[in-house]
Amino acid sequence: MSIFALAALGVAILPSAWGAGSSENCNSSSSNNNKLCQSRTRPLLEGDEVHLRRKELMQKGAEMKLLMVEDSVTEENSVSESTEFIQGPCPWSHHHYRTHKGPLCEDGAFSWDCVGEHHGQREQCPRSHPLMCARKACGASGKDYCCEHDCNGWDGIRPTTTCPSPSVCKANVPLDLVFLIDSSGSIGETGFDQTRHYLKKVAAGLPLGSSNVSTHLSIVQFSDKNIPTVDLSISDGIAFNKVEAAVDTMEWHTGDTHTGKALEFVVDKVFPHRGVAQMLAIVTDGKSNGNTDVREAAARARKLGVVIIAIGIVDSDYDELLNVTGGDKTNVLTVKRHLDLMPAVNETKKMVCAHCYLPTPGPRLAHSPLRPTPAPHPGPGPPPTPQPTGIMCDKFTCSEGYNHRANPESRPGEDRAACCYKVGVCAGQAVGSVCSLGDIGSSLIPNPSFEEHSGCPSSPGHLGYAKSWVQATGATSDYWIGAPTCSDGWRRGTGGIGGMPQKAPDGDAFVGSIHTRGTYFEYVGACLKSPLLSGVSYTLTMDMNAATTSSSYGGDTNGDTELLCVPRCSSLPAGGNGWMGNTFSVLAAASPGGELQGGGEWKALTFSFTPAANCDAVMFGPAKSQTIQAGESGTYVMYDSLNLQSGSAGSCNAHGECVPA
């Protein structure tokens, strides 16, 4: 459809004013509101940019829609379908298609500050700002590739010559492969996004096509719904562009984990049983809790010739995963967090590719096993010790405030989440205490260390300068940020508050709250990246300290703190300046290990809880039981580094490291 035809339909042809002299500000550290960045509409791209968008759609696949001026104005495109494997275009050569999302990061998360939040570099821009430019100067960190409408002035469009090209499995055996994806509530929105990204990366390395040795791929989601969702059928999963389009339209189910019922559905309704090899890959983060016995369902599938591999995440039950594979440990892969799925892509491909190529292929029989049964072991004895492969953590430098995890020379990894742990996460806590195991970069709380800011505070009460955070009530909590981030440094002793610590435990910023004797409570609140779900277990670890004594507030305290559930983001801020436990339900209460000394060391504070209802937001602050030093009008406590994780509780070991429980 031409521009003139669009004009005839009443679609306004707007000048490209955003590209010339009005560069998009959502990428920069001075952006005022990332939500606005994700929801802006964009003008029709003209000239070469229209040609580029059409080229992107040709690469994207059949029946994709071109967003013109508003999401509601679209042009249908009929694209000839490929019947052979099509390797996906370089990711940043086209925008992603997830609605109301920021840029896609390398680990599958969506963020306007991928590098600053430790998600790797930007991999795809959102459709509201579709072009990825060559300059790395955007995001709050100033290190992300910029997403714009026009890359003039941003060093042009990011070249695709450096785009990594995935290696594709060698194949001489046809394979029907079904990915059965756990889409229950415990996955979380970020975990769901990272699972989708993982699927794309695995699919890019498979020999998809329609030849007699190609792999056909199906994607099925399950939770506790009566019928699982078939997002891509075996017959359609023959080209990467079809896989990518299907993954982009997947919707998170929430609910429970009915794995057994999903297994039965896939065997009966998804596999065509057409006389070729069959494989089922289960990706799950929990133990099955449905009425259908998962072991019996898996045994039936294997009896029909379906080889099962299992990828377990976070709280998955290893014994259950091992059982569904028929006891084959080589077909079980586990990772600690959803963000660890990306490093597991190659291992997943190896598990699949081992069944795409046989050295001496013969005629395939219906429901025949994918590989011969291994010969019996000659006798008892320990299996050989696996040798580490790839880059080891001893080659990675942990940033300030982080130490290497145990045995870095034999621990695979090349990022902070895999190789390092935060110093002090278990400070003052007894051995065996609960702690948040996931990296703070995947915390469900936005801006968890308060580093992202729109201005420098000049007096108490300026919490509004910390992005994503709000004064939760009429009692105004404080925002403190020091040099070099803000040249003003901390204003110690302002407003009757004693001296502040010399340094925040993570970065340069933290927040502070006053509590007087049962009458005045200052809370801090934020709308979460994804809601806390009823019946799902969570762990929140944060750092806490107390100010030195003054004429008014500060001194030693037990540090008792409460975390409250806010059902809707619109409920913040709430009125009043007293205790809020009568307005919102208290999710959990916690104390740091040992009493806080005014002006002393930061200590860890951990909440472990299961909400009775969904919470779109949270607020936290002093509990009624928070003690006040004699002679002071109230306490003054500070908080930093809020790491809220779903289903990823660990325990403190004797070395102060948070390790899997």
XYZ file of C-alpha atoms in Angstrom:
661
model
C 0.000 0.000 0.000
C 1.530 3.337 -1.017
C 1.700 6.516 1.034
C -0.859 8.061 -1.336
C -3.214 5.145 -0.768
C -2.861 5.561 2.979
C -3.691 9.233 2.616
C -6.823 8.266 0.688
C -7.885 6.129 3.678
C -7.565 9.120 5.963
C -4.230 8.234 7.557
C -2.298 11.405 8.273
C 1.173 11.570 6.725
C 3.217 13.275 9.403
C 6.581 14.932 8.886
C 9.481 13.139 10.517
C 9.928 15.825 13.146
C 11.124 13.408 15.805
C 14.095 12.462 13.674
C 15.283 16.003 12.958
C 16.032 18.297 15.850
C 13.850 16.418 18.358
C 15.748 13.274 19.268
C 13.931 10.735 21.425
C 14.861 11.162 25.095
C 13.723 7.781 26.429
C 17.229 6.348 25.992
C 18.989 8.953 28.069
C 19.645 9.151 31.781
C 17.505 12.278 31.885
C 14.328 10.503 30.781
C 11.477 11.521 33.051
C 9.125 8.605 32.561
C 9.973 5.302 30.918
C 6.252 4.396 30.805
C 5.765 7.269 28.400
C 8.662 5.931 26.352
C 6.908 2.597 25.956
C 3.486 3.932 24.994
C 4.189 6.819 22.611
C 2.796 6.539 19.135
C 5.082 7.205 16.209
C 4.603 8.886 12.851
C 4.614 7.074 9.541
C 8.187 6.517 8.433
C 8.887 7.932 4.991
C 11.333 7.314 2.140
C 14.128 4.905 2.982
C 12.650 4.194 6.416
C 9.384 2.936 4.876
C 11.461 0.696 2.626
C 13.392 -0.562 5.647
C 10.178 -1.345 7.573
C 8.794 -3.294 4.606
C 12.035 -5.254 4.397
C 11.734 -6.069 8.097
C 8.227 -7.414 7.576
C 9.407 -9.636 4.733
C 11.989 -11.065 7.103
C 9.487 -11.421 9.921
C 7.199 -13.880 8.149
C 3.622 -14.311 7.021
C 0.687 -12.186 8.118
C 2.611 -9.703 10.306
C 1.134 -6.246 10.695
C 2.807 -2.922 10.027
C 2.249 -0.415 12.760
C 1.647 2.986 11.118
C 0.516 5.900 13.258
C -1.410 4.176 16.040
C -1.469 0.501 17.023
C -5.056 0.399 15.740
C -4.086 1.426 12.170
C -2.523 -1.546 10.394
C -1.760 -2.858 6.950
C -2.109 -6.581 6.237
C 0.851 -8.148 4.459
C 0.821 -11.401 2.542
C 4.335 -12.792 2.459
C 5.299 -15.888 0.536
C 6.015 -18.731 2.929
C 9.331 -20.529 2.961
C 9.261 -24.278 3.215
C 12.911 -24.569 4.229
C 14.901 -23.463 7.233
C 15.226 -19.690 7.437
C 17.784 -18.456 9.934
C 16.412 -15.432 11.735
C 17.676 -12.020 10.682
C 20.145 -10.263 12.948
C 18.003 -9.449 16.030
C 18.669 -5.719 15.982
C 17.815 -5.421 12.276
C 14.133 -5.243 13.281
C 12.168 -4.260 16.355
C 10.407 -6.705 18.670
C 6.630 -7.052 18.686
C 5.813 -7.122 22.395
C 3.271 -4.439 23.290
C 4.136 -1.820 25.926
C 7.665 -3.126 26.416
C 11.008 -1.340 26.349
C 14.107 -2.623 24.538
C 14.816 -6.358 24.635
C 18.064 -7.196 26.444
C 20.455 -10.063 25.734
C 19.181 -12.146 28.666
C 15.530 -11.836 27.575
C 14.468 -9.099 29.996
C 12.913 -5.845 28.778
C 14.473 -2.635 30.058
C 15.403 0.894 29.020
C 18.679 0.364 30.875
C 19.867 -3.118 29.860
C 23.541 -2.618 30.730
C 22.870 -0.677 33.928
C 20.485 -3.363 35.204
C 22.935 -6.129 34.255
C 20.854 -7.709 31.484
C 23.592 -7.442 28.843
C 23.355 -5.160 25.818
C 20.174 -4.157 23.980
C 19.298 -6.761 21.364
C 16.067 -5.375 19.895
C 14.342 -2.006 20.071
C 10.623 -1.607 20.811
C 8.288 -0.819 17.958
C 7.668 2.652 19.408
C 11.353 3.465 18.660
C 12.218 0.812 16.073
C 15.737 1.582 14.821
C 18.846 0.524 16.725
C 21.662 3.004 16.198
C 25.403 2.403 16.272
C 26.092 4.724 19.195
C 26.267 3.255 22.713
C 25.247 6.272 24.791
C 21.739 5.559 26.040
C 19.947 4.151 29.050
C 20.544 5.457 32.569
C 24.032 3.923 32.412
C 24.813 5.674 29.115
C 26.139 2.355 27.766
C 23.180 0.949 25.796
C 22.831 1.112 22.026
C 20.327 3.872 21.284
C 16.814 3.198 19.946
C 15.469 5.957 17.721
C 13.176 6.827 14.830
C 16.104 8.240 12.898
C 19.738 7.301 13.531
C 21.141 10.416 11.888
C 23.185 12.032 14.640
C 23.512 8.681 16.410
C 26.282 7.267 14.163
C 23.800 5.641 11.788
C 22.059 2.276 12.076
C 23.876 -0.411 14.047
C 25.643 -2.640 11.485
C 24.686 -6.299 11.230
C 28.145 -7.427 10.094
C 29.070 -8.230 13.702
C 25.843 -10.098 14.396
C 26.597 -13.571 15.814
C 25.482 -16.348 13.491
C 24.193 -19.437 15.329
C 25.563 -22.791 14.257
C 22.833 -25.111 12.979
C 22.682 -28.783 13.915
C 23.958 -31.290 11.407
C 20.962 -33.459 10.536
C 20.287 -36.737 8.784
C 17.265 -37.818 10.842
C 13.792 -36.211 10.780
C 12.597 -35.122 14.212
C 9.286 -33.899 15.657
C 10.190 -31.729 18.641
C 7.688 -30.258 21.134
C 8.712 -27.658 23.706
C 6.295 -27.918 26.642
C 6.584 -24.615 28.534
C 5.561 -24.094 32.155
C 3.480 -20.874 32.105
C 2.338 -20.949 35.743
C 2.232 -17.991 38.100
C 5.573 -18.687 39.757
C 7.364 -17.989 36.468
C 6.808 -14.236 36.813
C 6.607 -11.783 33.933
C 10.374 -11.334 33.629
C 10.926 -15.099 33.821
C 8.324 -15.594 31.105
C 10.064 -13.046 28.865
C 13.418 -14.763 29.428
C 11.889 -18.168 28.603
C 10.518 -16.796 25.329
C 13.930 -15.379 24.425
C 15.559 -18.718 25.255
C 13.140 -20.507 22.888
C 14.134 -18.225 20.019
C 17.841 -18.763 20.628
C 17.470 -22.557 20.723
C 15.270 -22.589 17.604
C 17.821 -20.500 15.685
C 20.268 -23.405 15.909
C 17.920 -26.216 14.864
C 17.669 -27.667 11.311
C 14.085 -26.545 10.734
C 12.568 -27.245 7.327
C 10.373 -29.607 5.337
C 12.951 -31.978 3.873
C 13.134 -35.644 4.844
C 15.852 -34.885 7.448
C 14.469 -31.638 8.920
C 13.208 -30.861 12.400
C 9.612 -29.736 12.949
C 9.091 -27.659 16.109
C 5.943 -27.183 18.191
C 5.479 -24.928 21.228
C 2.855 -25.688 23.890
C 2.222 -23.759 27.124
C 0.635 -25.265 30.218
C -0.504 -24.196 33.670
C -3.745 -25.317 35.343
C -5.954 -24.456 32.378
C -8.247 -27.238 31.145
C -6.547 -27.233 27.748
C -2.897 -26.233 27.238
C -2.163 -23.590 24.582
C -0.646 -24.750 21.283
C 1.253 -21.632 20.193
C 2.902 -23.396 17.244
C 1.884 -26.734 15.688
C 4.245 -29.408 14.367
C 3.057 -28.768 10.812
C 3.740 -25.023 11.048
C 7.055 -25.158 12.891
C 9.256 -25.589 9.820
C 10.978 -22.180 9.601
C 12.555 -19.801 12.079
C 10.386 -16.867 11.028
C 7.290 -18.879 11.997
C 8.825 -19.790 15.359
C 9.752 -16.170 16.037
C 6.269 -14.919 15.164
C 4.661 -17.560 17.409
C 6.934 -16.774 20.355
C 6.237 -13.046 20.009
C 2.498 -13.663 20.486
C 2.757 -16.043 23.455
C 0.795 -14.897 26.501
C 1.638 -15.786 30.102
C -1.032 -18.052 31.672
C -0.334 -17.765 35.466
C -1.973 -20.405 37.679
C -0.652 -23.766 38.941
C 1.678 -26.382 37.404
C -0.330 -29.328 36.000
C 2.545 -31.097 34.241
C 0.972 -34.561 34.094
C -2.156 -33.356 32.327
C -0.029 -31.343 29.875
C 2.055 -34.427 29.051
C -1.067 -36.403 28.223
C -2.341 -33.566 26.025
C 0.888 -33.345 24.024
C 1.048 -37.102 23.415
C -2.612 -37.361 22.408
C -3.173 -34.048 20.591
C 0.135 -32.543 19.425
C 2.462 -35.303 18.221
C 1.207 -36.537 14.826
C 2.945 -39.915 15.358
C 3.925 -39.889 11.680
C 6.674 -42.477 11.909
C 9.636 -40.207 12.682
C 11.677 -39.630 15.817
C 9.831 -37.733 18.567
C 11.228 -35.595 21.381
C 9.524 -33.659 24.165
C 11.442 -30.870 25.968
C 9.813 -29.815 29.260
C 10.820 -26.391 30.634
C 9.510 -25.894 34.193
C 10.319 -24.043 37.414
C 8.362 -26.157 39.887
C 6.965 -29.492 40.983
C 3.788 -30.742 39.332
C 0.734 -30.144 41.532
C -2.129 -31.363 39.345
C -4.291 -34.478 39.772
C -2.697 -36.399 36.877
C 0.338 -38.452 37.899
C 3.258 -36.933 35.990
C 5.322 -40.147 36.243
C 2.608 -42.298 34.701
C 2.014 -39.754 31.921
C 5.748 -39.622 31.149
C 6.067 -43.409 31.176
C 3.235 -43.674 28.647
C 4.923 -41.096 26.403
C 8.235 -42.966 26.495
C 6.459 -46.235 25.703
C 5.192 -44.552 22.516
C 8.764 -43.724 21.540
C 8.900 -40.102 22.782
C 12.290 -39.202 24.229
C 11.877 -36.659 27.041
C 14.438 -34.056 28.036
C 13.845 -31.725 30.995
C 15.089 -28.213 31.700
C 14.496 -27.292 35.341
C 14.600 -23.743 36.703
C 14.755 -22.369 40.258
C 12.495 -24.602 42.394
C 12.110 -27.499 39.985
C 12.075 -30.985 41.506
C 15.192 -32.782 40.209
C 13.895 -36.229 41.176
C 10.671 -35.575 39.253
C 12.602 -34.345 36.206
C 14.878 -37.376 36.328
C 11.883 -39.681 36.547
C 10.078 -38.192 33.539
C 13.223 -38.741 31.428
C 13.280 -42.404 32.438
C 16.262 -41.925 34.757
C 18.602 -40.569 32.052
C 20.726 -37.896 33.761
C 22.125 -36.756 30.408
C 18.603 -35.614 29.508
C 18.211 -33.340 32.556
C 19.504 -29.768 32.618
C 18.997 -27.428 35.594
C 19.622 -23.699 36.066
C 19.226 -21.553 39.183
C 17.296 -18.660 37.636
C 15.458 -17.772 34.471
C 18.257 -15.389 33.521
C 20.556 -18.439 33.446
C 18.569 -19.887 30.532
C 20.630 -17.905 28.030
C 23.951 -19.525 29.030
C 22.097 -22.872 28.776
C 21.082 -22.399 25.107
C 24.066 -24.272 23.675
C 23.674 -27.154 26.116
C 19.983 -27.442 25.203
C 20.859 -27.481 21.500
C 23.383 -30.257 22.128
C 20.727 -32.349 23.865
C 18.370 -31.917 20.897
C 20.994 -32.161 18.171
C 22.214 -35.483 19.529
C 18.967 -36.896 18.083
C 19.056 -35.055 14.748
C 22.107 -36.907 13.442
C 22.955 -40.595 13.658
C 26.325 -41.856 12.356
C 24.755 -44.875 10.654
C 21.132 -44.005 9.928
C 18.746 -46.747 9.025
C 15.039 -46.891 8.216
C 12.923 -45.179 10.831
C 10.064 -47.121 12.407
C 7.054 -45.534 14.020
C 7.644 -44.860 17.730
C 11.194 -46.246 17.512
C 13.646 -44.982 20.138
C 15.819 -42.081 19.060
C 19.050 -43.814 19.985
C 20.110 -47.335 20.947
C 19.923 -48.390 24.572
C 23.406 -48.000 26.073
C 25.261 -51.180 26.935
C 25.126 -52.204 30.598
C 27.833 -50.727 32.802
C 30.503 -53.381 33.425
C 30.228 -52.929 37.153
C 29.593 -50.479 39.952
C 31.790 -47.455 40.136
C 31.591 -43.658 40.182
C 30.871 -41.893 36.887
C 33.752 -39.919 35.390
C 34.096 -36.368 36.705
C 32.794 -33.952 34.069
C 35.437 -31.580 32.794
C 34.573 -27.871 32.784
C 34.105 -26.289 29.390
C 33.899 -22.713 28.143
C 34.959 -19.583 30.022
C 35.545 -19.975 33.761
C 34.597 -17.432 36.419
C 38.195 -16.824 37.486
C 38.570 -14.872 34.222
C 35.697 -12.551 35.204
C 36.346 -9.539 37.451
C 33.685 -9.037 40.114
C 32.713 -5.392 40.611
C 33.128 -3.512 43.882
C 30.954 -4.980 46.603
C 30.961 -8.482 45.093
C 33.193 -11.519 45.642
C 33.810 -14.585 43.490
C 31.628 -17.591 44.207
C 33.398 -20.718 45.430
C 35.882 -22.456 43.079
C 35.801 -19.821 40.308
C 38.470 -21.663 38.315
C 36.043 -24.544 37.702
C 32.772 -22.596 37.654
C 31.554 -21.788 34.095
C 30.387 -18.230 33.567
C 31.234 -14.796 32.273
C 28.858 -12.417 34.078
C 28.205 -11.177 37.595
C 25.124 -13.303 38.212
C 26.981 -16.548 37.457
C 30.351 -15.728 39.014
C 29.861 -13.307 41.914
C 27.835 -12.846 45.073
C 27.085 -9.605 46.868
C 29.199 -9.002 49.959
C 27.043 -8.472 53.025
C 23.863 -10.171 51.776
C 24.163 -12.392 54.864
C 25.896 -9.844 57.126
C 24.900 -10.449 60.739
C 22.655 -13.377 59.784
C 22.975 -16.804 61.402
C 24.190 -19.702 59.278
C 21.131 -21.216 57.591
C 19.165 -17.936 57.494
C 16.976 -17.398 54.427
C 18.294 -15.034 51.717
C 17.442 -13.998 48.135
C 19.392 -16.227 45.780
C 18.736 -14.431 42.486
C 20.906 -11.590 41.220
C 19.587 -8.114 42.057
C 19.489 -7.359 38.320
C 16.362 -9.565 38.105
C 14.686 -8.134 41.236
C 10.922 -7.656 40.869
C 11.388 -4.201 42.400
C 12.342 -1.509 39.872
C 15.415 0.646 40.564
C 16.243 -1.651 43.521
C 19.334 0.285 44.662
C 17.815 3.770 44.084
C 20.606 4.730 41.677
C 18.321 5.938 38.863
C 17.271 9.481 39.630
C 15.797 12.572 38.019
C 17.554 15.069 40.282
C 19.786 15.476 43.314
C 18.109 15.858 46.731
C 18.897 19.074 48.585
C 16.901 18.352 51.745
C 14.945 15.515 53.407
C 11.674 14.468 51.787
C 12.953 14.324 48.199
C 12.150 10.642 47.564
C 10.425 11.712 44.330
C 13.872 12.159 42.744
C 14.400 8.352 42.869
C 12.851 6.909 39.713
C 9.983 4.410 40.183
C 9.705 5.181 43.925
C 6.933 7.177 45.636
C 6.113 8.577 49.040
C 3.849 5.752 50.170
C 1.908 7.915 52.674
C 1.674 11.496 53.909
C 4.769 10.875 56.072
C 7.684 11.835 53.819
C 10.657 9.470 53.693
C 14.010 10.725 52.405
C 16.333 10.146 49.452
C 20.091 10.304 49.960
C 22.627 10.172 47.140
C 26.302 10.991 47.372
C 29.270 12.042 45.294
C 30.267 11.536 42.567
C 26.680 10.933 41.389
C 25.512 14.157 43.027
C 28.162 16.796 43.708
C 26.254 17.916 46.784
C 26.999 14.619 48.520
C 24.931 13.617 51.579
C 23.663 16.434 53.733
C 24.515 14.967 57.113
C 22.695 16.271 60.167
C 19.871 17.987 58.240
C 16.537 18.444 60.018
C 17.529 16.914 63.340
C 18.833 13.717 61.674
C 22.170 12.346 62.852
C 25.175 11.563 60.653
C 24.747 9.413 57.560
C 27.070 6.481 56.704
C 30.083 7.359 54.586
C 29.023 5.034 51.752
C 25.955 3.183 50.521
C 26.350 -0.624 50.370
C 25.538 -0.706 46.645
C 26.243 2.378 44.534
C 25.776 5.895 45.898
C 22.102 6.092 46.937
C 19.709 4.842 49.626
C 16.461 5.888 51.363
C 15.732 6.801 54.970
C 12.678 6.622 57.263
C 11.719 8.073 60.650
C 9.642 6.308 63.292
C 8.432 8.039 66.452
C 6.884 6.308 69.419
C 3.916 4.611 67.771
C 2.496 7.758 66.156
C 4.516 8.575 63.024
C 5.800 6.070 60.437
C 7.575 6.875 57.158
C 7.109 4.315 54.362
C 8.667 3.837 50.926
C 6.581 2.391 48.058
C 6.934 1.170 44.475
C 4.844 -0.449 41.763
C 6.406 -3.852 40.949
C 7.710 -5.050 37.582
C 5.165 -7.868 37.826
C 2.567 -8.501 40.566
C 3.134 -10.745 43.553
C 0.771 -13.666 43.111
C -1.378 -15.322 45.729
C 0.039 -18.662 46.866
C 3.508 -18.099 45.374
C 6.567 -17.972 47.669
C 8.873 -14.938 47.574
C 12.038 -13.748 49.295
C 13.122 -10.113 49.734
C 16.621 -9.290 50.964
C 17.727 -5.694 51.614
C 20.504 -3.817 53.413
C 19.718 -1.740 56.497
C 21.516 0.745 58.753
C 20.804 3.349 61.443
C 21.869 6.990 61.700
C 23.939 8.268 64.621
C 22.190 10.086 67.449
C 21.174 13.730 67.217
C 18.907 16.117 69.040
C 15.884 14.417 67.484
C 16.233 11.108 65.619
C 18.743 8.283 65.306
C 20.711 5.925 67.492
C 20.631 2.199 68.176
C 17.553 0.143 67.278
C 16.468 -3.445 66.717
C 15.533 -2.392 63.164
C 12.172 -4.193 63.081
C 10.677 -3.555 59.618
C 7.410 -4.539 57.934
C 6.607 -5.230 54.277
C 3.019 -4.483 53.191
C 0.949 -5.595 50.190
C -0.629 -2.844 48.067
C -3.286 -4.479 45.836
C -3.265 -1.733 43.174
C -0.573 0.733 42.129
C -3.203 3.467 42.086
C -3.499 3.098 45.888
C -0.135 4.840 46.294
C 0.318 7.206 47.935
C -2.092 6.440 50.773
C -3.297 9.139 53.144
C -2.184 9.635 56.721
C 1.147 9.408 58.513
C 0.556 6.624 61.024
C 0.986 2.848 61.009
C -0.484 1.382 57.785
C -1.078 -2.199 58.950
C -4.812 -1.440 59.314
C -5.004 -0.231 55.707
C -2.853 -2.793 53.899
C -2.041 -6.392 54.836
C 1.389 -7.045 56.315
C 3.195 -9.600 54.134
C 6.046 -10.170 56.587
C 8.098 -8.619 59.375
C 11.860 -8.987 59.769
C 14.824 -7.813 61.834
C 18.501 -7.580 60.916
C 20.876 -9.996 62.593
C 21.608 -8.295 65.910
C 20.853 -4.699 66.888
C 21.730 -1.874 64.520
C 24.302 0.533 65.922
C 23.770 4.188 65.080
C 26.316 5.053 62.372
C 27.530 1.427 62.333
C 27.718 -1.270 59.666
C 25.029 -2.100 57.130
C 23.306 -5.409 57.871
C 21.101 -7.763 55.872
C 17.343 -7.897 56.370
C 15.363 -10.773 54.809
C 11.609 -11.338 54.382
C 10.261 -14.742 53.338
C 6.533 -14.848 52.613
C 3.621 -16.178 50.543
C 0.929 -13.570 49.736
C -2.698 -14.442 50.443
C -3.764 -12.080 47.629
C -2.164 -10.501 44.567
C -0.096 -7.353 45.137
C 0.618 -4.903 42.300
C 2.841 -2.807 44.568
C 4.585 -2.980 47.948
C 5.512 -0.540 50.688
C 7.885 -1.004 53.599
C 8.931 0.891 56.700
C 9.433 0.704 60.453
C 7.298 -1.725 62.458
C 5.506 -0.723 65.673
C 8.012 -2.871 67.549
C 11.048 -0.939 66.228
C 12.908 0.160 69.360
C 14.027 3.758 70.021
C 17.205 4.669 71.884
C 16.688 6.450 75.206
C 16.821 10.216 74.838
C 15.811 10.220 71.161
C 12.436 11.253 69.760
C 12.514 8.444 67.235
C 14.623 6.182 65.074
C 16.164 6.978 61.706
C 16.868 3.902 59.589
C 18.141 3.531 55.999
C 17.440 0.889 53.340
C 19.227 -0.133 50.126
C 19.656 -2.998 47.624
C 16.146 -4.497 47.565
C 16.345 -7.919 45.923
C 12.842 -9.402 45.561
C 12.743 -12.838 43.932
C 10.082 -15.426 43.218
C 10.850 -18.954 44.345
C 14.574 -18.417 44.719
C 15.236 -18.564 48.457
C 18.735 -19.598 49.490
C 20.464 -19.885 52.855
C 23.473 -18.147 54.375
C 26.583 -20.291 54.734
C 29.455 -19.895 57.184
C 31.303 -17.594 54.750
C 28.428 -15.101 54.452
C 27.472 -16.258 50.950
C 23.876 -16.906 49.889
C 23.842 -20.442 48.445
C 21.046 -22.784 47.298
C 19.178 -24.134 50.317
